[in-house]
């Protein structure tokens, strides 16, 4: 691997910093608050972030321009061998303006590339070039699910070329050791991003850099890379705290009274909506401890009711495809049923449904509205003794 040890150390340091920062936030003590103040993953839509990536590069330079130069110098090109692959690196920082658009500033090292050219009468020429520079890109994001998104980028980059030549036909080039030259060109790329957690994500991208070497040979360098991305400013995780039970006043001494007939049971229908963040982690369908506490409190309120049927319905916001959201809402409803059955509920009395994103109660265009739409509703039909 050519001239890469220093930049490899920077990449490793950046990745270690991101991982340690994420771990520190996960281990920080959390202040107890009410259930509606749970973490909202939409904060990441306007977050600052940093990242580091590594990948393979492939250059397409020299051939046509070099053949013309050697022919003009009286030695037509008879053989050409190029080492046009290497390892590239990049470091970057960015800012999301909303869930779809962001801007990114980066530093890149595309690696080192070389060629050996032969001509008539044993003449030969060898050249070596490396490219390093900075870029400024506009990055577009298209969410497919809560975790997976497609990426597209377009921007401008300034790459500095460092070129040197050797061999016995140096008069084919004007200067065997030309000064480092910088040129501004366009840059494009496509890729995908997968969220490992609310703050940490993994990217896979393919990018094309237009470059010019120190003697004005033009070409392209393509880089296929994998990057680790860390977003700053994640809200602290909070725990659900059930409300304290109301104090029970001491009952007065019983007074003899005529025995009244037992009241007739009256039909009762009750419906409760529990925010999905109170029950599950981001993009998960496993009930959290604070979610179990919320369900325990709900089941305690059913004491004294002869339940006939219960229906748990899962809902999602509009992020992701309809098929994905339908399955996610059903998994969450089934998880609620499984927990309530483990607490003694007759499974035959509880039915589950998944409505996906089809029944919003708020506007999905805002973060607050999407948070309200991620919920589980439980409807109970039964009889309760009249008071």
Coordinates of C-alpha atoms in Angstrom, one line a residue:
X1 CA 0.0 0.0 0.0
X2 CA 1.6 3.2 -1.2
X3 CA 2.2 6.2 1.0
X4 CA -0.8 5.5 3.1
X5 CA 0.4 4.9 6.7
X6 CA -0.2 8.5 8.0
X7 CA -3.7 8.8 6.5
X8 CA -4.6 5.2 7.6
X9 CA -3.7 6.3 11.2
X10 CA -6.0 9.3 10.7
X11 CA -8.8 7.1 9.5
X12 CA -8.4 4.7 12.5
X13 CA -8.3 7.7 14.9
X14 CA -11.5 9.2 13.5
X15 CA -13.3 5.8 13.7
X16 CA -12.2 5.3 17.3
X17 CA -13.3 8.8 18.2
X18 CA -16.8 8.2 16.7
X19 CA -17.2 4.8 18.4
X20 CA -16.1 6.1 21.8
X21 CA -18.4 9.2 21.6
X22 CA -21.4 7.0 20.8
X23 CA -20.6 4.6 23.6
X24 CA -20.2 7.5 26.1
X25 CA -23.6 8.9 25.2
X26 CA -25.2 5.4 25.6
X27 CA -23.7 5.0 29.1
X28 CA -24.5 8.5 30.3
X29 CA -27.0 8.6 33.3
X30 CA -30.5 9.5 32.2
X31 CA -33.0 11.8 34.0
X32 CA -36.4 10.4 34.6
X33 CA -39.2 12.2 32.8
X34 CA -42.7 11.4 31.6
X35 CA -43.3 8.9 28.8
X36 CA -44.1 11.4 26.1
X37 CA -40.5 12.9 26.3
X38 CA -38.8 9.8 24.8
X39 CA -36.1 10.0 22.2
X40 CA -37.3 11.2 18.7
X41 CA -35.1 9.9 15.9
X42 CA -36.1 12.8 13.7
X43 CA -33.4 14.9 15.3
X44 CA -30.9 13.4 12.9
X45 CA -32.6 15.2 10.0
X46 CA -30.9 18.4 10.9
X47 CA -27.7 17.1 12.7
X48 CA -24.1 17.8 12.1
X49 CA -22.0 14.7 11.4
X50 CA -18.5 13.5 10.6
X51 CA -17.2 10.4 8.9
X52 CA -14.2 8.5 7.6
X53 CA -14.0 6.0 4.7
X54 CA -11.6 3.7 2.8
X55 CA -12.0 2.0 -0.5
X56 CA -10.4 0.9 -3.8
X57 CA -9.6 3.4 -6.5
X58 CA -9.1 3.0 -10.3
X59 CA -7.6 5.6 -12.5
X60 CA -8.1 6.2 -16.3
X61 CA -5.3 8.6 -17.3
X62 CA -2.3 8.9 -19.6
X63 CA -3.0 6.7 -22.6
X64 CA -4.1 9.0 -25.4
X65 CA -2.2 12.1 -24.2
X66 CA 1.0 10.1 -23.6
X67 CA 0.9 8.5 -27.1
X68 CA 0.5 11.9 -28.7
X69 CA 3.5 13.3 -26.7
X70 CA 5.8 10.4 -27.6
X71 CA 4.9 10.4 -31.3
X72 CA 5.5 14.2 -31.4
X73 CA 8.9 13.6 -29.9
X74 CA 9.8 11.1 -32.7
X75 CA 9.2 7.8 -30.8
X76 CA 5.8 6.2 -31.4
X77 CA 4.4 4.2 -28.4
X78 CA 5.0 0.5 -28.8
X79 CA 4.1 -0.8 -25.3
X80 CA 2.2 0.5 -22.3
X81 CA 1.7 -1.0 -18.9
X82 CA -0.2 0.9 -16.1
X83 CA -0.7 0.3 -12.4
X84 CA -4.0 2.1 -12.2
X85 CA -5.4 0.7 -8.9
X86 CA -4.7 1.6 -5.3
X87 CA -6.4 2.3 -2.0
X88 CA -8.1 5.6 -1.3
X89 CA -9.2 7.4 1.8
X90 CA -11.5 10.2 2.8
X91 CA -12.4 12.3 5.9
X92 CA -15.5 14.5 5.9
X93 CA -17.9 16.6 7.9
X94 CA -21.5 17.5 7.0
X95 CA -24.7 19.2 7.9
X96 CA -28.2 18.0 7.2
X97 CA -30.7 20.7 6.3
X98 CA -33.7 18.3 6.4
X99 CA -34.3 14.6 5.8
X100 CA -33.6 14.9 2.1
X101 CA -30.8 17.5 1.6
X102 CA -27.4 18.1 3.2
X103 CA -23.9 19.6 2.4
X104 CA -20.6 17.9 3.0
X105 CA -16.9 19.1 3.1
X106 CA -14.2 16.5 2.8
X107 CA -10.5 15.7 2.3
X108 CA -9.5 12.8 0.0
X109 CA -6.4 10.8 -1.0
X110 CA -7.1 8.8 -4.2
X111 CA -3.8 6.9 -4.1
X112 CA -0.8 6.6 -6.3
X113 CA -0.8 5.5 -10.0
X114 CA 2.1 4.7 -12.4
X115 CA 2.8 3.6 -16.0
X116 CA 5.7 2.2 -18.0
X117 CA 5.8 3.2 -21.7
X118 CA 8.1 1.7 -24.3
X119 CA 9.0 3.0 -27.8
X120 CA 11.3 2.2 -30.6
X121 CA 15.1 1.8 -30.2
X122 CA 14.8 0.8 -26.5
X123 CA 13.4 4.1 -25.4
X124 CA 11.3 4.0 -22.3
X125 CA 9.5 6.4 -19.9
X126 CA 8.0 5.8 -16.5
X127 CA 5.6 8.1 -14.7
X128 CA 4.1 8.2 -11.2
X129 CA 1.3 10.4 -10.0
X130 CA -0.8 10.7 -6.8
X131 CA -3.9 12.9 -6.2
X132 CA -5.0 14.5 -3.0
X133 CA -7.5 17.3 -2.4
X134 CA -10.7 18.7 -0.9
X135 CA -14.3 18.6 -2.0
X136 CA -17.6 20.3 -1.3
X137 CA -20.7 18.3 -2.2
X138 CA -24.5 18.6 -2.1
X139 CA -25.8 15.3 -0.8
X140 CA -29.4 14.1 -1.4
X141 CA -31.0 11.3 0.7
X142 CA -34.0 9.2 -0.2
X143 CA -35.3 7.1 2.8
X144 CA -36.5 3.6 1.8
X145 CA -37.1 2.4 5.4
X146 CA -36.5 3.8 8.9
X147 CA -32.9 2.5 8.6
X148 CA -32.0 2.3 4.9
X149 CA -31.6 5.3 2.5
X150 CA -30.2 5.9 -1.0
X151 CA -27.6 8.7 -1.5
X152 CA -26.7 10.8 -4.5
X153 CA -24.0 13.6 -4.5
X154 CA -22.8 16.2 -6.9
X155 CA -20.2 18.9 -6.1
X156 CA -16.8 20.4 -6.9
X157 CA -13.4 19.2 -5.9
X158 CA -9.9 20.6 -6.0
X159 CA -7.3 17.9 -6.5
X160 CA -3.5 18.5 -6.4
X161 CA -1.4 16.2 -8.5
X162 CA 2.2 15.2 -7.7
X163 CA 3.9 13.7 -10.7
X164 CA 7.5 12.5 -11.5
X165 CA 9.0 10.9 -14.5
X166 CA 12.1 8.6 -15.1
X167 CA 13.7 6.6 -17.9
X168 CA 15.8 7.3 -21.0
X169 CA 13.2 9.2 -23.0
X170 CA 12.5 12.2 -20.7
X171 CA 12.4 14.6 -23.7
X172 CA 8.8 13.3 -24.3
X173 CA 7.8 15.5 -21.3
X174 CA 8.8 19.1 -20.8
X175 CA 9.8 18.6 -17.1
X176 CA 10.7 15.2 -15.5
X177 CA 9.8 16.6 -12.0
X178 CA 7.0 19.2 -12.6
X179 CA 5.7 21.2 -9.7
X180 CA 2.6 20.1 -7.8
X181 CA -0.4 21.2 -9.8
X182 CA -3.9 21.8 -8.5
X183 CA -7.1 21.8 -10.7
X184 CA -10.7 22.3 -9.9
X185 CA -13.2 19.8 -11.4
X186 CA -16.6 18.3 -10.9
X187 CA -17.4 15.3 -8.7
X188 CA -20.4 12.9 -8.6
X189 CA -21.4 9.8 -6.7
X190 CA -24.2 7.4 -5.6
X191 CA -24.5 5.0 -2.7
X192 CA -26.6 3.8 0.2
X193 CA -26.6 4.4 4.0
X194 CA -27.7 2.0 6.7
X195 CA -28.4 3.2 10.3
X196 CA -26.7 1.0 12.8
X197 CA -28.3 3.2 15.6
X198 CA -29.9 6.6 15.9
X199 CA -26.4 8.2 15.8
X200 CA -24.1 5.8 13.9
X201 CA -24.5 4.7 10.2
X202 CA -22.6 2.7 7.6
X203 CA -22.2 4.0 4.0
X204 CA -21.3 2.3 0.8
X205 CA -20.6 4.6 -2.2
X206 CA -19.1 4.9 -5.7
X207 CA -17.7 8.3 -6.6
X208 CA -16.0 9.7 -9.8
X209 CA -13.3 12.4 -9.6
X210 CA -12.2 14.3 -12.7
X211 CA -8.5 14.9 -12.5
X212 CA -5.5 16.5 -14.3
X213 CA -1.9 15.6 -13.6
X214 CA 1.0 17.9 -13.5
X215 CA 1.7 17.8 -17.2
X216 CA -2.0 18.3 -18.1
X217 CA -3.0 14.8 -18.9
X218 CA -6.7 14.5 -18.1
X219 CA -8.6 11.5 -16.8
X220 CA -11.0 10.1 -14.2
X221 CA -10.4 8.3 -10.9
X222 CA -13.3 6.2 -9.5
X223 CA -13.5 5.2 -5.8
X224 CA -15.7 2.5 -4.3
X225 CA -15.6 3.0 -0.5
X226 CA -17.2 2.1 2.8
X227 CA -17.5 4.8 5.5
X228 CA -18.6 5.1 9.1
X229 CA -20.7 8.2 9.9
X230 CA -21.5 9.6 13.3
X231 CA -24.2 12.3 13.9
X232 CA -23.8 14.8 16.7
X233 CA -26.3 16.1 19.2
X234 CA -28.4 13.0 19.9
X235 CA -31.0 13.7 22.7
X236 CA -30.4 11.8 25.9
X237 CA -32.3 8.6 26.3
X238 CA -35.0 8.8 28.9
X239 CA -36.8 6.3 31.0
X240 CA -40.5 5.9 31.4
X241 CA -41.7 6.5 34.9
X242 CA -45.3 5.4 35.8
X243 CA -47.3 8.0 37.8
X244 CA -47.4 7.5 41.5
X245 CA -50.6 6.0 42.8
X246 CA -53.0 8.4 44.5
X247 CA -53.0 8.2 48.3
X248 CA -55.8 6.1 49.8
X249 CA -57.7 7.8 52.5
X250 CA -58.4 5.8 55.6
X251 CA -61.9 4.5 55.5
X252 CA -64.3 5.4 58.3
X253 CA -65.8 2.7 60.5
X254 CA -68.4 0.7 58.7
X255 CA -72.0 1.7 59.4
X256 CA -74.8 -0.9 59.2
X257 CA -77.0 -0.2 56.2
X258 CA -79.7 -2.0 54.3
X259 CA -78.3 -4.5 51.8
X260 CA -78.8 -3.1 48.3
X261 CA -79.2 -5.4 45.4
X262 CA -76.1 -6.0 43.4
X263 CA -75.8 -3.5 40.5
X264 CA -76.4 -4.8 37.0
X265 CA -73.2 -4.9 34.9
X266 CA -73.1 -2.3 32.2
X267 CA -71.3 -2.6 28.9
X268 CA -68.1 -0.6 28.7
X269 CA -65.7 0.2 25.9
X270 CA -62.3 1.7 26.6
X271 CA -59.6 2.7 24.2
X272 CA -56.0 3.8 25.0
X273 CA -53.1 4.9 22.7
X274 CA -49.5 4.3 23.7
X275 CA -46.7 6.0 21.9
X276 CA -44.4 3.5 20.1
X277 CA -41.3 5.2 21.5
X278 CA -42.6 4.3 25.0
X279 CA -42.8 0.7 24.0
X280 CA -40.0 0.0 21.6
X281 CA -36.5 1.2 20.6
X282 CA -36.0 2.8 17.2
X283 CA -37.1 0.5 14.4
X284 CA -37.6 -2.4 16.9
X285 CA -40.6 -4.6 17.9
X286 CA -39.2 -5.8 21.3
X287 CA -41.0 -4.3 24.3
X288 CA -38.7 -2.2 26.4
X289 CA -38.7 -2.2 30.3
X290 CA -40.5 1.2 30.4
X291 CA -43.0 -0.1 27.8
X292 CA -43.7 -3.1 30.0
X293 CA -44.3 -0.7 32.9
X294 CA -46.8 1.2 30.8
X295 CA -48.6 -2.1 29.8
X296 CA -48.6 -3.2 33.5
X297 CA -50.3 0.1 34.5
X298 CA -52.9 -0.4 31.7
X299 CA -53.7 -4.0 32.8
X300 CA -54.1 -2.8 36.4
X301 CA -56.9 -0.5 35.2
X302 CA -58.8 -3.5 33.8
X303 CA -59.3 -4.9 37.3
X304 CA -63.0 -5.2 37.9
X305 CA -63.9 -5.5 34.2
X306 CA -65.2 -8.7 32.6
X307 CA -63.4 -8.3 29.3
X308 CA -65.0 -9.8 26.3
X309 CA -62.6 -8.8 23.5
X310 CA -59.4 -6.7 23.2
X311 CA -57.8 -5.4 20.0
X312 CA -54.2 -4.2 19.7
X313 CA -53.6 -2.1 16.6
X314 CA -50.1 -1.0 15.5
X315 CA -49.5 2.2 13.5
X316 CA -46.4 3.8 11.9
X317 CA -45.5 7.2 10.3
X318 CA -45.0 7.6 6.5
X319 CA -41.2 7.0 6.5
X320 CA -40.4 3.9 4.4
X321 CA -42.4 1.8 2.0
X322 CA -46.0 0.7 2.6
X323 CA -45.1 -3.0 2.7
X324 CA -42.3 -2.4 5.3
X325 CA -44.6 -0.2 7.5
X326 CA -47.4 -2.8 7.4
X327 CA -45.1 -5.5 8.7
X328 CA -43.5 -3.3 11.3
X329 CA -46.9 -2.2 12.7
X330 CA -48.1 -5.9 12.9
X331 CA -44.9 -7.0 14.6
X332 CA -45.4 -4.3 17.3
X333 CA -49.0 -5.3 17.9
X334 CA -48.0 -8.9 18.2
X335 CA -45.2 -8.0 20.7
X336 CA -47.8 -6.2 22.9
X337 CA -50.1 -9.2 22.8
X338 CA -47.2 -11.6 23.7
X339 CA -46.3 -9.5 26.8
X340 CA -49.9 -9.2 28.0
X341 CA -50.4 -13.0 27.6
X342 CA -47.3 -13.6 29.7
X343 CA -49.0 -11.6 32.4
X344 CA -52.0 -13.9 32.5
X345 CA -54.3 -12.5 29.8
X346 CA -56.3 -15.2 27.9
X347 CA -54.8 -15.1 24.3
X348 CA -58.2 -15.9 22.9
X349 CA -59.5 -12.5 24.1
X350 CA -56.8 -10.3 22.4
X351 CA -56.6 -9.8 18.6
X352 CA -53.9 -7.9 16.7
X353 CA -53.9 -5.8 13.6
X354 CA -51.3 -3.7 11.7
X355 CA -52.5 -0.6 10.0
X356 CA -49.1 0.6 8.8
X357 CA -49.2 4.3 7.8
X358 CA -52.9 4.3 6.7
X359 CA -54.5 6.0 9.8
X360 CA -52.4 9.0 10.7
X361 CA -53.6 11.2 13.6
X362 CA -51.2 14.1 12.7
X363 CA -49.4 15.6 9.8
X364 CA -46.5 13.3 8.6
X365 CA -44.8 16.4 7.0
X366 CA -43.4 17.4 10.5
X367 CA -41.2 15.6 13.0
X368 CA -43.8 16.1 15.7
X369 CA -46.6 14.7 13.6
X370 CA -44.6 11.6 12.6
X371 CA -43.9 11.0 16.3
X372 CA -47.6 11.0 17.1
X373 CA -48.4 8.6 14.3
X374 CA -45.9 6.0 15.6
X375 CA -48.3 4.4 18.2
X376 CA -50.1 1.3 19.4
X377 CA -53.8 1.5 20.3
X378 CA -55.6 -1.0 22.6
X379 CA -59.4 -1.2 22.6
X380 CA -61.2 -3.1 25.3
X381 CA -64.9 -4.2 25.1
X382 CA -66.4 -5.8 28.3
X383 CA -68.7 -5.2 31.2
X384 CA -68.0 -3.4 34.4
X385 CA -70.1 -3.2 37.6
X386 CA -72.0 0.1 37.7
X387 CA -71.2 2.4 40.5

